[in-house]
Structures are given as C-alpha cells and as structure tokens.
mmCIF file of C-alpha atoms and ligand atoms in Angstrom:
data_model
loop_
_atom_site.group_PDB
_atom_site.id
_atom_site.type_symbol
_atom_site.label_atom_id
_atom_site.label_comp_id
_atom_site.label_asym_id
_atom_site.label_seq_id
_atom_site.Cartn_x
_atom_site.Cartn_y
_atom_site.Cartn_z
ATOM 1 C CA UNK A 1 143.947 -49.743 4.111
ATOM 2 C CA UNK A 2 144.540 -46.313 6.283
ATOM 3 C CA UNK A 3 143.467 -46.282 9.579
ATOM 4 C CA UNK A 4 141.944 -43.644 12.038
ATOM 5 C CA UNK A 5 144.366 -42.306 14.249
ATOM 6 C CA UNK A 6 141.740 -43.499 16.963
ATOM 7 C CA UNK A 7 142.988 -46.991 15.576
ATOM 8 C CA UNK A 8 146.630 -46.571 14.609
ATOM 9 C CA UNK A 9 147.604 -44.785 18.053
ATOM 10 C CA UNK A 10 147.389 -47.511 20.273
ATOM 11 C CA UNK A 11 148.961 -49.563 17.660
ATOM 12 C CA UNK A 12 152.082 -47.546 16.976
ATOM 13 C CA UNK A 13 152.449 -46.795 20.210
ATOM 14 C CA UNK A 14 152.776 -50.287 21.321
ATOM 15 C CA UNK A 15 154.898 -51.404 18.435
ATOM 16 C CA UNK A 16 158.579 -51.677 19.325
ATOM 17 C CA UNK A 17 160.622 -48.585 18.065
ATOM 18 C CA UNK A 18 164.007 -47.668 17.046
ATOM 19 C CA UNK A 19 165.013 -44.144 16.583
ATOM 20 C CA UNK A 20 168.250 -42.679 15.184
ATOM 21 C CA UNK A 21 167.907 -39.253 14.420
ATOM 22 C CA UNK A 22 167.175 -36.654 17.529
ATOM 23 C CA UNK A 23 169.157 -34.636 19.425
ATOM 24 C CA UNK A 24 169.359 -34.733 23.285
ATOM 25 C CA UNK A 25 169.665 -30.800 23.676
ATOM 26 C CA UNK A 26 166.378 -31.131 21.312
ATOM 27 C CA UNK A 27 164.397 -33.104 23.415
ATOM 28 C CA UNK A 28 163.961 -30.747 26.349
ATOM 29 C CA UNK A 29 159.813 -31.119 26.989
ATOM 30 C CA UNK A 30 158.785 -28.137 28.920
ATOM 31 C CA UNK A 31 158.625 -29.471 31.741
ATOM 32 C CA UNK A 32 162.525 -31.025 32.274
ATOM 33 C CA UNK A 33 163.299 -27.620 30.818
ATOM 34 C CA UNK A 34 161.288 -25.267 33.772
ATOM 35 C CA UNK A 35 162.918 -28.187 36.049
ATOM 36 C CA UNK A 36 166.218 -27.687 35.146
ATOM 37 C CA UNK A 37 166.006 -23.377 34.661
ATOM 38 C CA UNK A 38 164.523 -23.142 37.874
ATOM 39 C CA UNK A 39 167.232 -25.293 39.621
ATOM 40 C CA UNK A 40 170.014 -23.252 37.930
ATOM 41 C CA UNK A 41 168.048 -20.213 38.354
ATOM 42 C CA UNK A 42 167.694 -19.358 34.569
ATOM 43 C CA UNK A 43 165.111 -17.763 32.446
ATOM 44 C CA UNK A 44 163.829 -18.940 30.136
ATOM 45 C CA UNK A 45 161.214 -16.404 29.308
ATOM 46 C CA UNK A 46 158.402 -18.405 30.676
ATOM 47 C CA UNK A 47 156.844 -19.939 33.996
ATOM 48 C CA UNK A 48 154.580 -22.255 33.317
ATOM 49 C CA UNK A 49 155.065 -25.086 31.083
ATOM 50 C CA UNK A 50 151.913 -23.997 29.186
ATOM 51 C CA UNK A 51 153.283 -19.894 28.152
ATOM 52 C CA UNK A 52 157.189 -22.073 27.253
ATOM 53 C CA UNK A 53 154.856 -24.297 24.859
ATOM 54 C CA UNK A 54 153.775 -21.001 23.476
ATOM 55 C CA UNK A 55 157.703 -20.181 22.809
ATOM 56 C CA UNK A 56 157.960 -23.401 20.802
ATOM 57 C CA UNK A 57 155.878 -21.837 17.880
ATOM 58 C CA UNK A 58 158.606 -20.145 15.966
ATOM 59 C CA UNK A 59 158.362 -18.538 12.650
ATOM 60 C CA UNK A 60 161.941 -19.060 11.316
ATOM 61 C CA UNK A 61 164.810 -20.762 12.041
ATOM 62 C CA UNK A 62 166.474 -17.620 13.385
ATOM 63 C CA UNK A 63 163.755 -17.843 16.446
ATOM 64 C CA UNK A 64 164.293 -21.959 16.538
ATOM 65 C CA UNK A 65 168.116 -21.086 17.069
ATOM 66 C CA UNK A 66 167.105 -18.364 19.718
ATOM 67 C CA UNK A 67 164.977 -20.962 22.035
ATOM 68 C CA UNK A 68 167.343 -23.914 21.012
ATOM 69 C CA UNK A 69 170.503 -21.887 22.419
ATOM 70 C CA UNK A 70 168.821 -20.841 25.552
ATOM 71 C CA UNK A 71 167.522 -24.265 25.932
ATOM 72 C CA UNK A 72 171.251 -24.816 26.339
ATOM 73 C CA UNK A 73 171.958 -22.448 29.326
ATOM 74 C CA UNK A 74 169.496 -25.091 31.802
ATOM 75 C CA UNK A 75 172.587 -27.330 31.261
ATOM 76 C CA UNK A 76 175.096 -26.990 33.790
ATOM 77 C CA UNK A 77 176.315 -30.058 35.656
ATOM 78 C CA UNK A 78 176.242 -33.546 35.310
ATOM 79 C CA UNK A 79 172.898 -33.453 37.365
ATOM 80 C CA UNK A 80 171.779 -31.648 34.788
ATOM 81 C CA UNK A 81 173.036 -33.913 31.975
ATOM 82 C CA UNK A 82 171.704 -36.831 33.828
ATOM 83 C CA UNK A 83 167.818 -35.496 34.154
ATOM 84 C CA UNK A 84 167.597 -34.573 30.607
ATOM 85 C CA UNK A 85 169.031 -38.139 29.227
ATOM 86 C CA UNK A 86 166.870 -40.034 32.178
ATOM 87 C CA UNK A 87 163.546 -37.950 30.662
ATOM 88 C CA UNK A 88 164.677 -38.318 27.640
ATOM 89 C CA UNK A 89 164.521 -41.857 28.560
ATOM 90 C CA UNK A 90 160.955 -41.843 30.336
ATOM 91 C CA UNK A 91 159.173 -40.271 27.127
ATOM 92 C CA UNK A 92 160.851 -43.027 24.749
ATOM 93 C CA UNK A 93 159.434 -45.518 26.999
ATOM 94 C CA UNK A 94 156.265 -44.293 26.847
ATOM 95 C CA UNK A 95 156.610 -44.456 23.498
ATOM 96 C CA UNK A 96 158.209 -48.113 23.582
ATOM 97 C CA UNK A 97 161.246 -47.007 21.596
ATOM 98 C CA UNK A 98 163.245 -49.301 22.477
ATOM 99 C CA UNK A 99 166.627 -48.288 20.787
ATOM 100 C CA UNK A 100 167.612 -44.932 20.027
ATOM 101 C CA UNK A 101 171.069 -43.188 18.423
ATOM 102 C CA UNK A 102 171.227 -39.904 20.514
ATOM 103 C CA UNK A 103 172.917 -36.798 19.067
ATOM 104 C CA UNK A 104 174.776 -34.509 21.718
ATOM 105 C CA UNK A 105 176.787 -31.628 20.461
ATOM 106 C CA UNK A 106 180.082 -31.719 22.999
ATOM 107 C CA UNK A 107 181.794 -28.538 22.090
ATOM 108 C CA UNK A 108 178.658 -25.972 22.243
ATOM 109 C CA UNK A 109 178.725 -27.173 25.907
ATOM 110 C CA UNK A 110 182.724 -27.031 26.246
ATOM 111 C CA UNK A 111 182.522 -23.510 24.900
ATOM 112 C CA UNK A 112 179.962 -22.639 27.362
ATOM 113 C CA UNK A 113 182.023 -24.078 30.215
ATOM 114 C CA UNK A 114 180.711 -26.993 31.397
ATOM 115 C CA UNK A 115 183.636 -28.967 32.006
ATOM 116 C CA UNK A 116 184.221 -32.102 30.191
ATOM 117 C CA UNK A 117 183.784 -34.410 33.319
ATOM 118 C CA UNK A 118 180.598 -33.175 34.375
ATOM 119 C CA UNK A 119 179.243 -33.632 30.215
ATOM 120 C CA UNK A 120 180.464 -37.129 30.233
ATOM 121 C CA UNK A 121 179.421 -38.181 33.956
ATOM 122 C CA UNK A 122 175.703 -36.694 33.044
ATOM 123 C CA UNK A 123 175.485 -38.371 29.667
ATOM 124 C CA UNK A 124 176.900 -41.380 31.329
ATOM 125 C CA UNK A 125 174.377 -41.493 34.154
ATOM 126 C CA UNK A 126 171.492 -40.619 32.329
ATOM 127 C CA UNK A 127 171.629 -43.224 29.783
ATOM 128 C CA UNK A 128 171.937 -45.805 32.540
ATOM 129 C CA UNK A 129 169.234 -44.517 34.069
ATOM 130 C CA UNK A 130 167.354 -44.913 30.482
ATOM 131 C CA UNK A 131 168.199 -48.042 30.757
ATOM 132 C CA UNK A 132 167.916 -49.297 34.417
ATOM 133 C CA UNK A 133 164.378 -47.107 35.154
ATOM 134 C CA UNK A 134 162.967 -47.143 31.611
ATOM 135 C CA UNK A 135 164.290 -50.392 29.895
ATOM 136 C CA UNK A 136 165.544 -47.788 26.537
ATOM 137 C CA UNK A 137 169.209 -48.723 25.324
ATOM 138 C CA UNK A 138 170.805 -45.419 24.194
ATOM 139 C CA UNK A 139 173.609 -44.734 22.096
ATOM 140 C CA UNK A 140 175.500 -41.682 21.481
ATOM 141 C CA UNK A 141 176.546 -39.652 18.121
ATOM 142 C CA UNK A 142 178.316 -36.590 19.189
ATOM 143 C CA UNK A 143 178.737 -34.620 16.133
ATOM 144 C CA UNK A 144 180.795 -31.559 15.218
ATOM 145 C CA UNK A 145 178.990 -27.991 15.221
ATOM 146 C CA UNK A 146 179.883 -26.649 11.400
ATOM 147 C CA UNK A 147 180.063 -23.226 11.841
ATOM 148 C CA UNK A 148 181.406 -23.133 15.335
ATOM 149 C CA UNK A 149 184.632 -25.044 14.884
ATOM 150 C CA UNK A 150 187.764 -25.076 12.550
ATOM 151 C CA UNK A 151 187.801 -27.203 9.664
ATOM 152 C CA UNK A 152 190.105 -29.604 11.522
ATOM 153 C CA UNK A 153 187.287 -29.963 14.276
ATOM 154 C CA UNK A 154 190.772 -30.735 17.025
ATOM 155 C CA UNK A 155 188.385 -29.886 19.775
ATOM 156 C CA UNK A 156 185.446 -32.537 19.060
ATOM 157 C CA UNK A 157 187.893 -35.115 17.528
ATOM 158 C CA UNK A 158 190.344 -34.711 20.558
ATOM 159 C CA UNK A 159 187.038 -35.245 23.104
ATOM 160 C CA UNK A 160 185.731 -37.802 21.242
ATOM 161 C CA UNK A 161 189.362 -39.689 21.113
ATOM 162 C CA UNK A 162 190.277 -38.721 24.987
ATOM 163 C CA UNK A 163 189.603 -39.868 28.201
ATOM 164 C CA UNK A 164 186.996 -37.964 28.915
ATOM 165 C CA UNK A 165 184.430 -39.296 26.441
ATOM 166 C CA UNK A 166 181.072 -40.716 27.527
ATOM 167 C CA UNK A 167 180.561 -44.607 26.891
ATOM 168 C CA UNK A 168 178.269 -45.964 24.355
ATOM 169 C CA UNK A 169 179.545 -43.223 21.583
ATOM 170 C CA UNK A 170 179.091 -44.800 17.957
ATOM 171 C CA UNK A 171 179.596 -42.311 15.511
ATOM 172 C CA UNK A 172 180.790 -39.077 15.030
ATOM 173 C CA UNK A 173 177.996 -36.851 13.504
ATOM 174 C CA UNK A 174 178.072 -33.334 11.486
ATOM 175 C CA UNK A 175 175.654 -30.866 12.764
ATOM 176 C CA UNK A 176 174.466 -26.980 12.592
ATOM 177 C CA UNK A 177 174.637 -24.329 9.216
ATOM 178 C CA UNK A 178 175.032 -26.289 6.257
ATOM 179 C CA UNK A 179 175.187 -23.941 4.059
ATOM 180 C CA UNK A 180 178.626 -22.237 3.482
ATOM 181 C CA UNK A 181 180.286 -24.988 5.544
ATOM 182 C CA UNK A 182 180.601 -28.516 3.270
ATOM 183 C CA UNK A 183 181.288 -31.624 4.356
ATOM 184 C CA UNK A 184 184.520 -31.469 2.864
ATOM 185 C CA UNK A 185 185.794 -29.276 5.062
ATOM 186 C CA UNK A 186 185.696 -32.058 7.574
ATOM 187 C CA UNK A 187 187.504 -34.969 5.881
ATOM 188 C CA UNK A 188 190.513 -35.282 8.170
ATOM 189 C CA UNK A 189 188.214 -35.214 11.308
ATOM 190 C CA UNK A 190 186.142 -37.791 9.668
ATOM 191 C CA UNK A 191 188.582 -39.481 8.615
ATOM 192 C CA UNK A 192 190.182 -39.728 12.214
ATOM 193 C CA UNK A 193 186.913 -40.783 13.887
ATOM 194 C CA UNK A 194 186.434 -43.845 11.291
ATOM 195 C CA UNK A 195 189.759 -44.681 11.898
ATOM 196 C CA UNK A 196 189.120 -44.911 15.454
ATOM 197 C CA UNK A 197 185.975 -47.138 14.721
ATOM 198 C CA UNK A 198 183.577 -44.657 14.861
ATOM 199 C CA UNK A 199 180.375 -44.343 12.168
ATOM 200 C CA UNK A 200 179.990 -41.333 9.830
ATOM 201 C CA UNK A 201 176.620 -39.705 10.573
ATOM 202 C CA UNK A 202 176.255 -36.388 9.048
ATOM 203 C CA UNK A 203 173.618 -34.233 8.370
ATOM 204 C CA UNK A 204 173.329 -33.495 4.936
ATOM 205 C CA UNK A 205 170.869 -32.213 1.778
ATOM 206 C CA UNK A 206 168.702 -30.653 4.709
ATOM 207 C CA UNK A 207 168.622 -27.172 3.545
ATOM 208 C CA UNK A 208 171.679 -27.711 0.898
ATOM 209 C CA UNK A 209 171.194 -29.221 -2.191
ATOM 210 C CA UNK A 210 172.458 -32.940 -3.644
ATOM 211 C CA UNK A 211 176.111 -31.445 -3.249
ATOM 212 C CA UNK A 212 176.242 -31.737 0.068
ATOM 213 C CA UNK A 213 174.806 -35.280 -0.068
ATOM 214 C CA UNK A 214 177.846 -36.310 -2.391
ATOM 215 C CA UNK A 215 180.521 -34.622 -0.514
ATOM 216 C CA UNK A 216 178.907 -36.447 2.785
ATOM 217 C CA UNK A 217 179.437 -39.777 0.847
ATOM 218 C CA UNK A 218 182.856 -39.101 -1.096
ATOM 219 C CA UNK A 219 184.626 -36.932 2.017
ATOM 220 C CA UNK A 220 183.225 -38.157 4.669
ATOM 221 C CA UNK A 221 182.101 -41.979 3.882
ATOM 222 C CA UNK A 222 178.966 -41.330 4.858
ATOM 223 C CA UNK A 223 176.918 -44.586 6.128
ATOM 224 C CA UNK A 224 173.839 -42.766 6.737
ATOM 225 C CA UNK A 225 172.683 -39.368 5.886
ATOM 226 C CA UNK A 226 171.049 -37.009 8.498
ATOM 227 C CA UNK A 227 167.742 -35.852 6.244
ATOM 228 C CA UNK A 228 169.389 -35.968 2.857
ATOM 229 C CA UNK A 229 165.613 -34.899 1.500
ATOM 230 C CA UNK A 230 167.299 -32.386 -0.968
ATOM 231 C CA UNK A 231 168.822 -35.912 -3.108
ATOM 232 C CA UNK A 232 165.326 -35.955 -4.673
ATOM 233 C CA UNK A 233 166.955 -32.840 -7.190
ATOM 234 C CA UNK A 234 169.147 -35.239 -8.481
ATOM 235 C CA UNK A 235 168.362 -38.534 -10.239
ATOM 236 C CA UNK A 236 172.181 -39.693 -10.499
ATOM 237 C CA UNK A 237 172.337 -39.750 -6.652
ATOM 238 C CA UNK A 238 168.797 -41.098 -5.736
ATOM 239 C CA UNK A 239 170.164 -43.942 -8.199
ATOM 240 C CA UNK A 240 173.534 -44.057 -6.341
ATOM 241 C CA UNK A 241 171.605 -43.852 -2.418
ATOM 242 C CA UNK A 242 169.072 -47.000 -3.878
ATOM 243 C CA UNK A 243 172.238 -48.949 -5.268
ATOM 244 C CA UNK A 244 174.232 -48.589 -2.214
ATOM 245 C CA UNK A 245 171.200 -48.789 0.342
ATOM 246 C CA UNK A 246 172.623 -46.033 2.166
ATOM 247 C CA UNK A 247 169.753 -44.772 4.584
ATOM 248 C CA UNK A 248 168.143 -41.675 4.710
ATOM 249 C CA UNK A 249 167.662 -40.759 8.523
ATOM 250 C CA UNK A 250 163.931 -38.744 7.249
ATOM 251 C CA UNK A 251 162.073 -36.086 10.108
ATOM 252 C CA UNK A 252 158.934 -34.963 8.697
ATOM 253 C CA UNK A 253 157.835 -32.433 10.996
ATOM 254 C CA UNK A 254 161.149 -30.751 12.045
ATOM 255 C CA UNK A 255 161.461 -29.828 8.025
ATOM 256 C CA UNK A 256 157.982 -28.535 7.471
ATOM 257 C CA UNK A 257 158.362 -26.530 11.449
ATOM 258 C CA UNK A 258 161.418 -25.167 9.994
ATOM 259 C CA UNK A 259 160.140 -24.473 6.643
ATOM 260 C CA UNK A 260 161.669 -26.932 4.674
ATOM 261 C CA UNK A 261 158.689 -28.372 3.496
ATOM 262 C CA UNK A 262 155.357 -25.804 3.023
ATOM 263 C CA UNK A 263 153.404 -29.275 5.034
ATOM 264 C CA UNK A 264 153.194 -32.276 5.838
ATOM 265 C CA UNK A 265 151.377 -33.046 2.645
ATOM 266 C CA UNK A 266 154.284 -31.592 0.639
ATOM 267 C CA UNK A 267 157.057 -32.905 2.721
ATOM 268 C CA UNK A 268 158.890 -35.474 0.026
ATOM 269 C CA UNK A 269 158.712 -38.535 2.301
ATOM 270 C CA UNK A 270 155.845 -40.269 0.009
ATOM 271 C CA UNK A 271 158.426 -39.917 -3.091
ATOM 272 C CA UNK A 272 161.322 -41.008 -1.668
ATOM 273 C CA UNK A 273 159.554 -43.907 -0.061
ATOM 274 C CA UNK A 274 158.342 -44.526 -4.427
ATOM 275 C CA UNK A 275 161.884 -44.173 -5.600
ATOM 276 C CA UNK A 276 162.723 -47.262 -3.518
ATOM 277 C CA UNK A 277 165.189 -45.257 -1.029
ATOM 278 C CA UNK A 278 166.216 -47.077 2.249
ATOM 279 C CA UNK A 279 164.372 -44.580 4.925
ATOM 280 C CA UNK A 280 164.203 -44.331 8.692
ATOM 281 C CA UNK A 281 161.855 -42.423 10.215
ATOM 282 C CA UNK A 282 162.663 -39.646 13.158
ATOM 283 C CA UNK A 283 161.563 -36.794 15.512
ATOM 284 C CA UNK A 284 165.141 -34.839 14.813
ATOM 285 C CA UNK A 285 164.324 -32.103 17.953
ATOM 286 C CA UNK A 286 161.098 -33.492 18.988
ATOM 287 C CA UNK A 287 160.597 -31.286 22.017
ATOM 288 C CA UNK A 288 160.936 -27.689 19.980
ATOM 289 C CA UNK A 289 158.983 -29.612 16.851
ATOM 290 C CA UNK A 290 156.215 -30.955 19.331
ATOM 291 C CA UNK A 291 156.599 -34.109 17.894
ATOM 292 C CA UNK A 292 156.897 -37.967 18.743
ATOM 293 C CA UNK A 293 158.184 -40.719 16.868
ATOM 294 C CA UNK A 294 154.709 -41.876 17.263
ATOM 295 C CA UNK A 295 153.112 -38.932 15.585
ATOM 296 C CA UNK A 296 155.777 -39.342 12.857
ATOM 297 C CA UNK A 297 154.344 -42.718 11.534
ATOM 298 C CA UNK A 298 150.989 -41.894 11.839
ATOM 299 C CA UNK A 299 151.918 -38.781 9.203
ATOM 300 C CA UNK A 300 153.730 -41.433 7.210
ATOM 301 C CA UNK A 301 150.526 -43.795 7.529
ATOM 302 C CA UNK A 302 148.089 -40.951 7.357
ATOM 303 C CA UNK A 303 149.540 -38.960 4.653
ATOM 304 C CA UNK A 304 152.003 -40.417 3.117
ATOM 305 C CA UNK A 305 150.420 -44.349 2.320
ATOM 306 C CA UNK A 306 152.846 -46.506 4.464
ATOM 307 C CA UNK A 307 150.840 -49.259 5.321
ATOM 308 C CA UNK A 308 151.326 -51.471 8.865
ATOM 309 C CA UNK A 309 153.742 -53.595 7.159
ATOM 310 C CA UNK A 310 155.608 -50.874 5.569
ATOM 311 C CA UNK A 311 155.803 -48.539 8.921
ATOM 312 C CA UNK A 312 157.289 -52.507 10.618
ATOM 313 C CA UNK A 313 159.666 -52.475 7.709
ATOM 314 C CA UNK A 314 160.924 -48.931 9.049
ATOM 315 C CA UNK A 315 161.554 -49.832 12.406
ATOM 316 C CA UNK A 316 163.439 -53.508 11.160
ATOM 317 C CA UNK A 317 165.420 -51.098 8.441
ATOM 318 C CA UNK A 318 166.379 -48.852 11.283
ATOM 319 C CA UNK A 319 167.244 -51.384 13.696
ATOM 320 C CA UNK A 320 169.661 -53.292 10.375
ATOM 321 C CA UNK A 321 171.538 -49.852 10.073
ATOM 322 C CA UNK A 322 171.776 -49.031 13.560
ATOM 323 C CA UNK A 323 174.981 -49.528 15.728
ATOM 324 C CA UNK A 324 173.229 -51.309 18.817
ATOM 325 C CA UNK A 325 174.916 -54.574 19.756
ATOM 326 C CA UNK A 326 174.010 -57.910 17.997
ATOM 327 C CA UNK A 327 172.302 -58.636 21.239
ATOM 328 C CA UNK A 328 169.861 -56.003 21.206
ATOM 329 C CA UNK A 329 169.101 -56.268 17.448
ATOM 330 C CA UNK A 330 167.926 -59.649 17.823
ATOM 331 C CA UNK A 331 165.720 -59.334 21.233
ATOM 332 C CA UNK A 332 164.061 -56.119 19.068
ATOM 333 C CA UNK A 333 163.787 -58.142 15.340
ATOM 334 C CA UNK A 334 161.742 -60.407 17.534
ATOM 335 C CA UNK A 335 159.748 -58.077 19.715
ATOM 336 C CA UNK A 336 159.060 -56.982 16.224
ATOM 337 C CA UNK A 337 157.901 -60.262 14.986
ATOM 338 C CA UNK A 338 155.294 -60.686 17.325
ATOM 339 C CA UNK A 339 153.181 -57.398 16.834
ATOM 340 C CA UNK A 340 149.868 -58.006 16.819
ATOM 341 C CA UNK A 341 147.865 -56.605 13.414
ATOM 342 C CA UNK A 342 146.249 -53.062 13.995
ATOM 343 C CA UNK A 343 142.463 -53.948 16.233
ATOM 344 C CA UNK A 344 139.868 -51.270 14.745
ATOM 345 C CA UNK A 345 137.963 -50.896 12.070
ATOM 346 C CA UNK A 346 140.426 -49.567 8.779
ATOM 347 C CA UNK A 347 139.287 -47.852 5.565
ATOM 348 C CA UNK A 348 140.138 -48.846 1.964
ATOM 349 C CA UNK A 349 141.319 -45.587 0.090
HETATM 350 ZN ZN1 ZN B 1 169.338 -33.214 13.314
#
C-alpha cells in the first residue's frame, strides 16, 4: 500500500518521532540564521531569508563547507547558543519529534573563541528551553572534528571530561573529512570517553569505504554508525552489522545533496532495509539539506517501500538504541502504540 503524500503528511507528521543523527550547527533555518547574523552584525551574504535559501543550493561539498563554516560565525554567546537549540527545538515540535540525539562540534567553536562557558551555558539553556517551551527532550553527542584535531583529540576529550561540559552529553561522536583521517587514529580518545560512560557514535562509511566501518567497530567500539551506507561493498560486514544489530544512523537526502547518492531513487536505503540491517532514519544537517525528518519517511515510504508499520518500526528501533532515560523510552513506546492507521485513500503498487 503507498500512500499520497496528501495522505502520509498529516500522518507522519503526527506520529511520535525520535531522531539521532543531525547536527545543531546544521540546523540553522534561515531565519534563526538572519536572526542571529544580524544581532552579531555578520554577513552572511544574504538579507532576506528567501536570497540565503538560494545559498543552500550548493554544487559540491567544497560550497556546503563554505556556507556550513560561515553558518558558524552567527554563533557567539550563549544567547546565541540558546536561540539556535530553543529553534531547533520549535521545528522538532512541529514535527512531534519527540526525542532527539543532537550533534555539536565543541572545538570548531573553542578554536573560534567562544569561550567554553558561554558554549555550555547556551547548549544548556537551549535544550531546557526545548524542553520547557516545546515539550522535545534533547540529548547531546559532541564529537571530535577529524581533520582539525590531533590524533589524541586532548582538547575535545579534556572538554568533554571537565567542568565545563554541557549536561545531557551521551556520547562522544567522530565528525568532519573521513577520508585520510581513520577511526583508528582516535582509539585512545575513544577509548577515554567509554571509559567515562560515554557512547561511541562515529560517523563512518559516508564517503569512505567498509574500512572505515570496521575500524569504527574494532577501534572505536562503535554502537552505532553515523551513515555507514558504504558497508553495502562488503558482504562480510553487512553480515557482521545484521548479526550484531548494530544500527545504521541512515540520511537520505544529505547523501544525495552532497553527492553521495546520484538521487533519491539510487540512494541505497531500499537495500539495506532488504539485507535485514537495523536502520534509523535522519535529517543529518537538515537546514543546509532542506530537509525534515518528516520528508525523510515519506522518501522511505514513497520511494523506498517502507510501509506504515515498517516507518513505526523505525522510530521504536531508534528509540531501543537511543540513550534517553528509561523514563522517556517508555512514555514514547506508548505514544507510539496508540497511532492511529494512516486516514486517506492508499494505492496498492
Ligand atoms: Zn552527520
């Protein structure tokens, strides 16, 4: 049975969401982005949040990296910090996510010089805002830019470890160039953060190959995989990522906008969804990617043959390999429960 997207929208819109893979300095709409550049006075190459839309239609990554980077300069202070999370917050209530795993990327602030207080007193703030004004329970990864730190990663590990991190952090992630910079490189600070109680959430087999998938498993205990799309090259690890159940965090449209994928119709979710893999579903940088975690299961419905029950089965696998407290699983596993079936006429394929 697919649906229209006339029918599915209101549907998956309603249904209670959990997300796990975007990043907050991702997730800038235009409009908290011409909010926060005009209160810091920066440019951002655009006045209106109609011509800054236009920016977000990059050819390469080089020009993704551009806009992402000065994206970065609108956050200053923890004001700043605060407004982003908070809208962050808004838009996943419109969406009725109702848990998401945040990425945040502490040192590409640090080096910018945004001192550590202000970083943690924003993030703080706005994700008790998410929760107080918009009812969303957030939860940090702050991961480890590859190719802008040492492999010891002292800075991140040291913030993460020190007084001055933000509450709610639940797993140390591995983020930026993949390529040239392997997940082995980062064992010790890995190995430091677990030790400390902290999940291993690193990106991996998004533009490098199943390598980078094993080393994120064997160095780095992995216990999800940031994309991992690239496993599909090699049948001993789909068979080792099935075994274990270890889940595949999956963005659609961020690897087709940034030419992973040639589209959506090519994208490999439909075929690792057949080789039985445990996926969750995400908007990685939904703001640059003009994405939602709502359009994201329609393209999985649409395109890629997950059926109501299967895109349900999504949000209950996310919310099983998520860190959010016992608590919150189980008011969600039963929000989930109750969802009405899809109202509107559906088509048999
Ligand atoms: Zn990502």
């Amino acid at each position: 049975m697919t649906y229209s997207p006339a029918a599915l929208i209101p549907w998956l819109t309603t249904l209670p969401k959990v997300e796990l893979h975007l990043h907050l300095e991702g997730s800038l709409r235009p409009p908290t982005m011409l909010h926060l550049a005009e209160r810091n006075g920066v440019d951002v190459g655009a006045s209106s949040a109609e011509e800054l839309t236009g920016l977000y239609q990059f050819g390469s990554f080089d020009d993704f990296a551009r806009l992402f980077f000065t994206g970065l300069a609108v956050l200053r202070s923890a004001e700043d910090f605060a407004d982003a999370t908070a809208a962050l917050g808004a838009e996943l209530a419109r969406q009725n996510v109702r848990y998401a795993e945040v990425t945040s990327t502490p040192i590409t602030h640090q080096r910018r010089g945004v001192a550590a207080e202000e970083y943690r007193d924003g993030l703080n703030e706005g994700r008790r805002r998410a929760f107080t004004d918009h009812g969303v329970e957030l939860a940090w990864v702050c991961d480890i830019a590859r190719e802008s730190e040492d492999p010891a990663s002292e800075a991140t590990i040291e913030y993460l470890l020190g007084h001055t991190a933000p509450e709610g952090v639940v797993g140390l992630g591995l983020g930026g160039i993949e390529d040239g910079y392997p997940p082995e490189l980062f064992e010790t600070s890995f190995a430091r953060a677990r030790a400390a109680g902290l999940a291993s959430l690193p990106h991996a087999g998004e533009t490098v190959g199943p390598a980078s998938i094993w080393g994120a498993l064997w160095s780095l205990q992995a216990s999800r995989i940031g994309h991992g799309v690239q496993c599909l090259a090699d049948p001993e690890l789909v068979a080792y990522l099935r075994q274990h159940r270890i889940p595949l965090e999956v963005a659609p449209t961020s690897n087709v906008a940034l030419k992973l994928a040639a589209s959506p119709g090519e994208h490999p979710l439909g075929q690792l969804a057949a080789e039985g893999l445990r996926i969750t579903i995400n908007t990685d940088d939904p703001a640059y990617f003009q994405t939602t975690l709502v359009d994201e299961l329609l393209l999985a419905h649409q395109i890629h043959g997950f059926t109501t029950e299967a895109l349900i089965a999504t949000q209950l696998d996310a919310l099983d390999v998520s860190y959010a407290p016992e608590a919150t699983k189980a008011r969600i596993r039963h929000e989930l429960a109750e969802v009405p079936p899809v109202a509107g006429p559906g088509s048999h394929r």
